Amino acid sequence: NIEKANVDIAMTEDTIYSEKETPYTAAVSVHLKPGYDKLSKKEIKGIVFLVSRAVGSRLKPENVTITDNYGNIISDFDDELDKAKTEYTIIEYRNKLEERARVRMLNDIRAGLERIYSSDRIQVLRLNMEFNWDKISEEQEEYTPIELEKDNPATPYSERKIKDSLVISEKTTDEKFQGHGWNPEGPAGTEGNTPPGYKASDDQFAKYDKNEQIKNHAVNKTMRKIDRAPYDISRVSVAIAIDGQQNLPKLQSGEFDLDPAKEPVQTPLTSEQLKKAENIIKKAINFSEARGDQVAVENIMFDRSRYWDELRSEFRKKEQIKKILLAALIGVIALFVGFILFRAISKELERHRRAKEEQLALEQQRMREAALRAAEEEGIDVELSIEERARLELQENAVNLARERPDDVAQLLRTWLAEE
């Protein structure tokens, strides 16, 4: 997206009176292609470093100025703000990682303790983790003995054989010379540098001895290049409180004693139980005494007065509900029994009333029939109504039926009495 660029470099000469080098400066003017408004920040930085590296060490990136085709400086942006944003991003990222590590360790501690104690009896009072974010890259060179024979893990004793080193090359030189000898001399070559006065004594050797021994040994050599993890836990401190066993006193029937005046029964943890809990926590945090880790586990009776009050209130409500249900059941039973008695009494009263009405009607009928018979005997004509004639015929038929079929009439009367 750059159509044309002009680069001007100012190279100053050094003076002999100063040991300090004068830095170079550069001015770059860029002309964008049609359709492009501006360069991105990365592109501007790329041009700055490209020009700086092309010239050499005397042209620093901060001494390169870039302008657009209108003369506006486009390389003068705030690097400090970018650095601050980068640092803030790094800090935020580290805080997230530290929080995840704390939550993971807290879950490990709770998971280990909740296998023995209920969750409401565990309270993590403090969990402090110190992190080391120093980036470490180190190289290690390790020399170890040479292993000639490995150990067999199936045997109770060790068969491992080692040797400190192995000789890979050896040189031995031993020279001895005793008595007089003659140095080689002759006209060949130039005249020797030994003065004539010392030449006679140069041939007199009393004794010559030379001993040279060189041995090259080989050992096991291991080269390691280690890059540490993004962070390292430098120290862990944990403080945990575990509640003892608490419960309301019980009656002989096995139910809870809800008397508020009676204190709950409390059973503290033993020292052995606290030691086991401490060992579980140490396993969960990968305890290291070398880095100064601290673990504190204490047995503290938690304040459960509110819980006991709620429990007593709940039991009271249950007892009240039981009493209300029992009273309601008794009332329903009493209502049912009263309804049955009312029906029975009503039926009995109705039966008595009908019996009286029938008896009264029967007596009236008898009196009327007696009056009719007396009138017939005296020869008095008495006109009967249609209903009375039908009733007389029905009575005569009933009397005749009772005479002819007494068993059927008796069964019919039994059926009527049973229905009533």
XYZ file of C-alpha atoms in Angstrom:
420
model
C 0.000 0.000 0.000
C 3.084 2.303 -0.243
C 3.570 3.846 -3.659
C 6.842 5.712 -2.994
C 9.213 6.332 -0.071
C 12.154 8.711 0.465
C 14.835 7.872 3.050
C 17.316 10.535 4.227
C 20.069 9.474 6.661
C 22.247 11.967 8.540
C 25.662 10.397 9.213
C 27.742 12.548 11.565
C 31.492 12.170 11.815
C 33.182 11.296 15.077
C 35.628 13.726 16.663
C 39.005 12.668 17.913
C 38.471 14.609 21.114
C 35.569 12.415 22.314
C 35.231 8.693 22.822
C 31.467 8.893 22.509
C 29.933 7.945 19.150
C 27.473 10.385 17.635
C 24.285 8.521 16.670
C 22.838 8.652 13.175
C 19.357 9.967 12.420
C 16.982 9.129 9.594
C 13.882 10.687 8.064
C 11.486 8.572 5.999
C 8.702 10.054 3.900
C 6.089 7.604 2.592
C 3.496 8.199 -0.105
C 0.483 5.879 0.049
C -1.254 4.428 -2.928
C -4.681 5.828 -3.872
C -7.394 4.280 -1.696
C -5.226 3.884 1.441
C -5.687 6.399 4.237
C -3.012 5.404 6.754
C -0.568 2.749 7.853
C -1.178 0.535 10.833
C 0.981 0.752 13.927
C 2.654 -2.576 13.152
C 3.507 -1.431 9.636
C 5.060 1.809 10.958
C 7.121 -0.117 13.504
C 8.220 -2.469 10.750
C 9.512 0.437 8.634
C 11.337 1.915 11.647
C 13.151 -1.320 12.492
C 13.848 -2.071 8.832
C 15.668 1.248 8.341
C 17.453 0.964 11.708
C 18.757 -2.567 11.061
C 19.765 -1.711 7.513
C 22.051 1.130 8.609
C 23.617 -0.458 11.681
C 24.002 -0.086 15.405
C 24.575 3.681 15.248
C 21.017 4.286 14.023
C 18.645 3.595 16.889
C 14.923 2.993 16.222
C 14.032 6.043 18.299
C 16.102 8.221 15.926
C 13.992 7.270 12.889
C 11.134 9.628 12.016
C 8.408 8.734 9.508
C 6.092 11.252 7.863
C 3.275 10.906 5.372
C 2.953 12.751 2.064
C 1.344 15.692 3.926
C 4.292 16.089 6.313
C 2.468 14.669 9.363
C 4.623 12.607 11.720
C 3.072 9.163 11.931
C 5.817 7.374 13.933
C 5.277 9.412 17.080
C 2.848 7.140 18.947
C 2.820 6.411 22.631
C 4.806 3.220 23.296
C 4.471 3.716 27.035
C 0.721 3.292 26.796
C 1.192 0.062 24.857
C 3.656 -1.168 27.448
C 1.223 -0.310 30.236
C -1.556 -2.177 28.437
C 0.711 -5.156 27.922
C 1.731 -5.178 31.581
C -1.893 -4.903 32.666
C -2.822 -7.827 30.391
C 0.022 -9.899 31.816
C -0.993 -9.081 35.406
C -4.616 -9.936 34.695
C -3.584 -13.207 33.070
C -1.388 -14.083 36.054
C -4.190 -13.282 38.501
C -6.517 -15.627 36.626
C -3.954 -18.423 36.689
C -3.291 -17.884 40.405
C -7.017 -17.910 41.181
C -7.477 -21.136 39.209
C -4.594 -22.719 41.084
C -6.109 -21.650 44.441
C -9.559 -22.984 43.515
C -8.056 -26.264 42.319
C -6.058 -26.681 45.524
C -9.079 -25.731 47.653
C -11.173 -28.362 45.860
C -8.453 -30.959 46.427
C -8.375 -30.158 50.146
C -12.161 -30.314 50.482
C -12.388 -33.520 48.434
C -9.863 -35.206 50.723
C -11.524 -34.101 53.963
C -15.128 -34.654 52.872
C -14.427 -38.370 52.513
C -14.183 -38.461 56.312
C -16.160 -35.443 57.557
C -19.351 -33.838 56.289
C -19.007 -30.579 54.378
C -20.681 -28.506 57.127
C -17.961 -29.549 59.597
C -15.080 -28.194 57.471
C -14.111 -24.527 57.327
C -11.037 -23.352 55.386
C -9.967 -20.272 57.335
C -6.969 -19.362 55.208
C -5.344 -20.539 51.995
C -2.362 -18.464 50.934
C -0.286 -19.354 47.873
C 2.804 -17.423 46.883
C 3.809 -17.632 43.223
C 7.157 -17.075 41.582
C 6.814 -15.793 38.010
C 10.555 -15.549 37.298
C 11.248 -17.137 33.946
C 14.210 -19.477 34.344
C 16.130 -21.207 31.567
C 19.200 -23.153 32.650
C 21.662 -25.639 31.213
C 23.032 -28.468 33.318
C 26.102 -30.594 32.651
C 26.241 -33.693 34.818
C 29.029 -36.269 35.132
C 28.140 -39.675 36.541
C 30.022 -42.955 37.017
C 29.914 -45.560 34.275
C 27.459 -48.344 35.023
C 28.995 -51.690 34.097
C 26.130 -53.860 35.329
C 22.593 -52.813 36.196
C 20.727 -53.776 39.323
C 18.113 -56.511 39.146
C 14.985 -55.255 40.995
C 13.734 -58.828 41.468
C 16.521 -59.655 43.925
C 16.753 -58.323 47.499
C 20.394 -57.315 47.040
C 22.106 -54.997 44.572
C 24.139 -56.325 41.631
C 24.924 -52.848 40.309
C 28.564 -52.358 39.365
C 30.003 -48.983 38.540
C 33.377 -47.535 37.675
C 34.426 -43.933 38.059
C 35.944 -43.723 34.578
C 37.358 -45.703 31.659
C 40.753 -45.136 30.028
C 40.236 -44.471 26.333
C 43.862 -43.531 25.420
C 47.257 -43.744 27.121
C 50.768 -42.454 26.316
C 53.947 -43.401 28.258
C 57.425 -41.950 27.590
C 60.518 -42.945 29.638
C 64.021 -41.653 28.706
C 67.257 -42.175 30.671
C 70.823 -41.158 29.716
C 74.033 -41.447 31.773
C 77.743 -40.747 30.872
C 79.443 -38.542 28.242
C 78.152 -38.031 24.781
C 78.887 -35.976 21.716
C 76.596 -33.442 20.180
C 76.277 -33.632 16.417
C 78.450 -30.948 14.826
C 79.548 -30.081 11.292
C 79.788 -27.446 8.657
C 76.228 -27.982 7.471
C 74.085 -25.027 8.160
C 75.051 -21.872 9.880
C 77.476 -21.599 12.730
C 75.969 -22.436 16.094
C 75.081 -19.746 18.529
C 76.972 -21.378 21.414
C 80.001 -19.317 22.316
C 83.355 -21.101 21.866
C 84.135 -20.915 25.538
C 81.117 -23.071 26.446
C 81.387 -25.557 23.606
C 83.731 -27.907 25.411
C 81.518 -28.199 28.457
C 78.422 -28.682 26.329
C 79.342 -32.297 25.655
C 79.724 -33.272 29.270
C 76.462 -34.826 30.622
C 76.375 -36.274 34.074
C 72.782 -37.700 33.917
C 69.545 -37.280 31.890
C 66.071 -38.546 32.953
C 62.638 -37.989 31.360
C 59.292 -39.621 32.398
C 55.980 -38.702 30.672
C 52.604 -40.432 31.246
C 49.355 -39.247 29.661
C 46.000 -41.028 30.258
C 42.667 -39.884 28.833
C 39.651 -41.008 30.883
C 35.991 -41.043 29.814
C 32.940 -40.647 32.125
C 29.185 -40.452 31.598
C 28.235 -36.930 30.610
C 24.663 -35.641 30.509
C 23.651 -32.289 29.053
C 20.261 -30.836 30.030
C 18.538 -27.657 28.986
C 15.684 -26.863 31.365
C 12.978 -24.239 30.866
C 10.869 -23.723 33.976
C 7.066 -23.670 33.943
C 5.269 -20.315 33.518
C 5.032 -20.077 37.296
C 6.207 -21.895 40.373
C 4.505 -22.158 43.758
C 7.052 -20.830 46.192
C 5.032 -21.292 49.390
C 1.653 -22.579 50.630
C -0.031 -21.783 53.955
C -3.282 -23.498 55.006
C -5.372 -23.067 58.154
C -8.440 -25.301 58.585
C -10.962 -25.686 61.404
C -12.889 -28.956 61.817
C -15.997 -29.159 63.952
C -16.448 -31.929 66.499
C -19.528 -34.124 66.723
C -22.540 -32.236 68.105
C -26.088 -33.444 68.566
C -29.150 -32.813 70.678
C -29.718 -35.085 73.678
C -32.177 -37.911 73.144
C -34.976 -39.285 75.241
C -35.335 -42.943 76.203
C -37.763 -43.346 73.312
C -35.025 -42.347 70.874
C -36.529 -38.969 69.975
C -34.653 -35.698 70.359
C -35.054 -33.822 73.601
C -36.313 -30.389 72.516
C -35.857 -28.739 75.882
C -33.938 -25.460 75.186
C -32.441 -25.560 78.679
C -30.458 -28.717 77.856
C -27.124 -28.215 76.089
C -26.195 -30.244 72.989
C -23.877 -33.221 73.402
C -20.390 -32.305 72.057
C -17.627 -34.808 71.277
C -14.253 -33.275 70.274
C -11.844 -34.863 67.809
C -8.933 -36.881 69.097
C -5.299 -35.981 68.412
C -5.035 -39.004 66.126
C -7.959 -37.794 64.008
C -6.413 -34.315 63.752
C -3.102 -35.855 62.683
C -4.821 -37.852 59.946
C -6.598 -34.735 58.706
C -3.276 -32.863 58.651
C -1.663 -35.658 56.609
C -4.541 -35.534 54.110
C -4.091 -31.783 53.669
C -0.330 -32.180 53.209
C -0.914 -34.716 50.462
C -3.424 -32.407 48.770
C -1.058 -29.395 48.655
C 2.142 -31.387 47.932
C 3.625 -30.234 51.211
C 7.302 -29.289 51.107
C 9.124 -28.342 54.260
C 12.030 -27.032 52.185
C 9.967 -24.220 50.684
C 8.436 -23.298 54.065
C 4.891 -24.665 53.712
C 2.663 -24.417 56.778
C -0.417 -26.475 57.677
C -2.575 -25.821 60.754
C -5.560 -28.039 61.650
C -7.589 -27.250 64.766
C -10.686 -28.769 66.329
C -13.156 -25.947 67.049
C -16.739 -26.476 68.147
C -18.800 -24.438 65.714
C -21.620 -22.249 67.025
C -24.717 -24.189 66.010
C -27.251 -22.451 68.289
C -29.220 -21.187 65.302
C -29.262 -24.691 63.848
C -30.481 -26.165 67.126
C -33.214 -23.514 67.350
C -34.316 -24.294 63.807
C -34.261 -28.009 64.584
C -36.331 -27.518 67.740
C -38.744 -25.276 65.851
C -39.037 -27.850 63.090
C -39.747 -30.630 65.586
C -42.348 -28.459 67.310
C -44.033 -27.771 63.999
C -44.067 -31.486 63.237
C -45.575 -32.233 66.640
C -48.195 -29.532 66.124
C -49.005 -30.911 62.688
C -49.350 -34.382 64.196
C -51.730 -33.071 66.861
C -53.746 -31.123 64.285
C -53.977 -34.173 62.024
C -55.000 -36.353 64.973
C -57.669 -33.846 66.042
C -58.900 -33.560 62.464
C -59.045 -37.358 62.178
C -61.006 -37.622 65.424
C -63.355 -34.875 64.212
C -63.900 -36.664 60.893
C -64.590 -39.937 62.681
C -66.970 -38.200 65.093
C -68.724 -36.487 62.189
C -69.027 -39.778 60.346
C -70.401 -41.553 63.421
C -72.806 -38.649 64.087
C -73.971 -38.792 60.455
C -74.615 -42.517 60.726
C -76.496 -42.045 64.025
C -78.490 -39.191 62.506
C -79.482 -41.354 59.536
C -80.454 -44.225 61.807
C -82.467 -41.995 64.123
C -84.107 -40.238 61.154
C -85.107 -43.582 59.631
C -86.456 -44.785 62.940
C -88.486 -41.607 63.455
C -89.780 -41.802 59.908
C -90.758 -45.423 60.426
C -92.609 -44.556 63.618
C -94.378 -41.674 61.901
C -95.488 -43.858 58.982
C -96.555 -46.586 61.367
C -98.720 -44.118 63.274
C -100.191 -42.706 60.073
C -100.929 -46.191 58.765
C -102.448 -47.223 62.075
C -104.601 -44.077 62.109
C -105.662 -44.628 58.491
C -106.392 -48.268 59.244
C -108.588 -47.359 62.201
C -110.427 -44.797 60.118
C -110.932 -47.374 57.407
C -112.226 -49.909 59.863
C -114.649 -47.393 61.331
C -115.895 -46.514 57.824
C -116.249 -50.152 56.870
C -118.118 -50.841 60.079
C -120.429 -47.941 59.310
C -121.015 -49.283 55.771
C -121.840 -52.749 57.051
C -124.243 -51.318 59.590
C -125.933 -49.320 56.840
C -126.226 -52.372 54.587
C -127.744 -54.407 57.389
C -130.334 -51.715 57.986
C -131.040 -51.502 54.236
C -129.716 -48.079 53.755
C -128.164 -47.387 50.390
C -124.786 -45.846 50.680
C -123.061 -44.509 47.673
C -119.369 -45.292 47.577
C -116.841 -43.320 45.729
C -114.694 -44.885 43.057
C -111.669 -44.875 45.326
C -113.546 -46.583 48.134
C -114.890 -49.238 45.779
C -111.377 -49.845 44.427
C -110.017 -50.083 47.962
C -112.761 -52.568 48.972
C -112.054 -54.694 45.916
C -108.288 -54.555 46.670
C -108.911 -55.626 50.275
C -111.186 -58.485 49.225
C -108.586 -59.645 46.678
C -105.851 -59.437 49.321
C -107.923 -61.433 51.791
C -108.718 -64.048 49.145
C -104.988 -64.201 48.119
C -103.935 -64.640 51.775
C -106.386 -67.509 52.122
C -105.360 -69.226 48.910
C -101.538 -68.583 48.999
C -100.504 -67.808 52.565
C -96.766 -68.634 51.989
C -96.365 -66.062 49.218
C -98.087 -63.386 51.261
C -95.843 -64.107 54.247
C -92.710 -63.804 52.044
C -93.977 -60.498 50.636
C -94.508 -59.136 54.147
C -90.981 -60.180 55.159
C -89.559 -58.337 52.133
C -91.438 -55.158 53.036
C -90.280 -55.310 56.615
C -86.653 -55.824 55.512
C -86.837 -52.791 53.197
C -88.114 -50.642 56.022
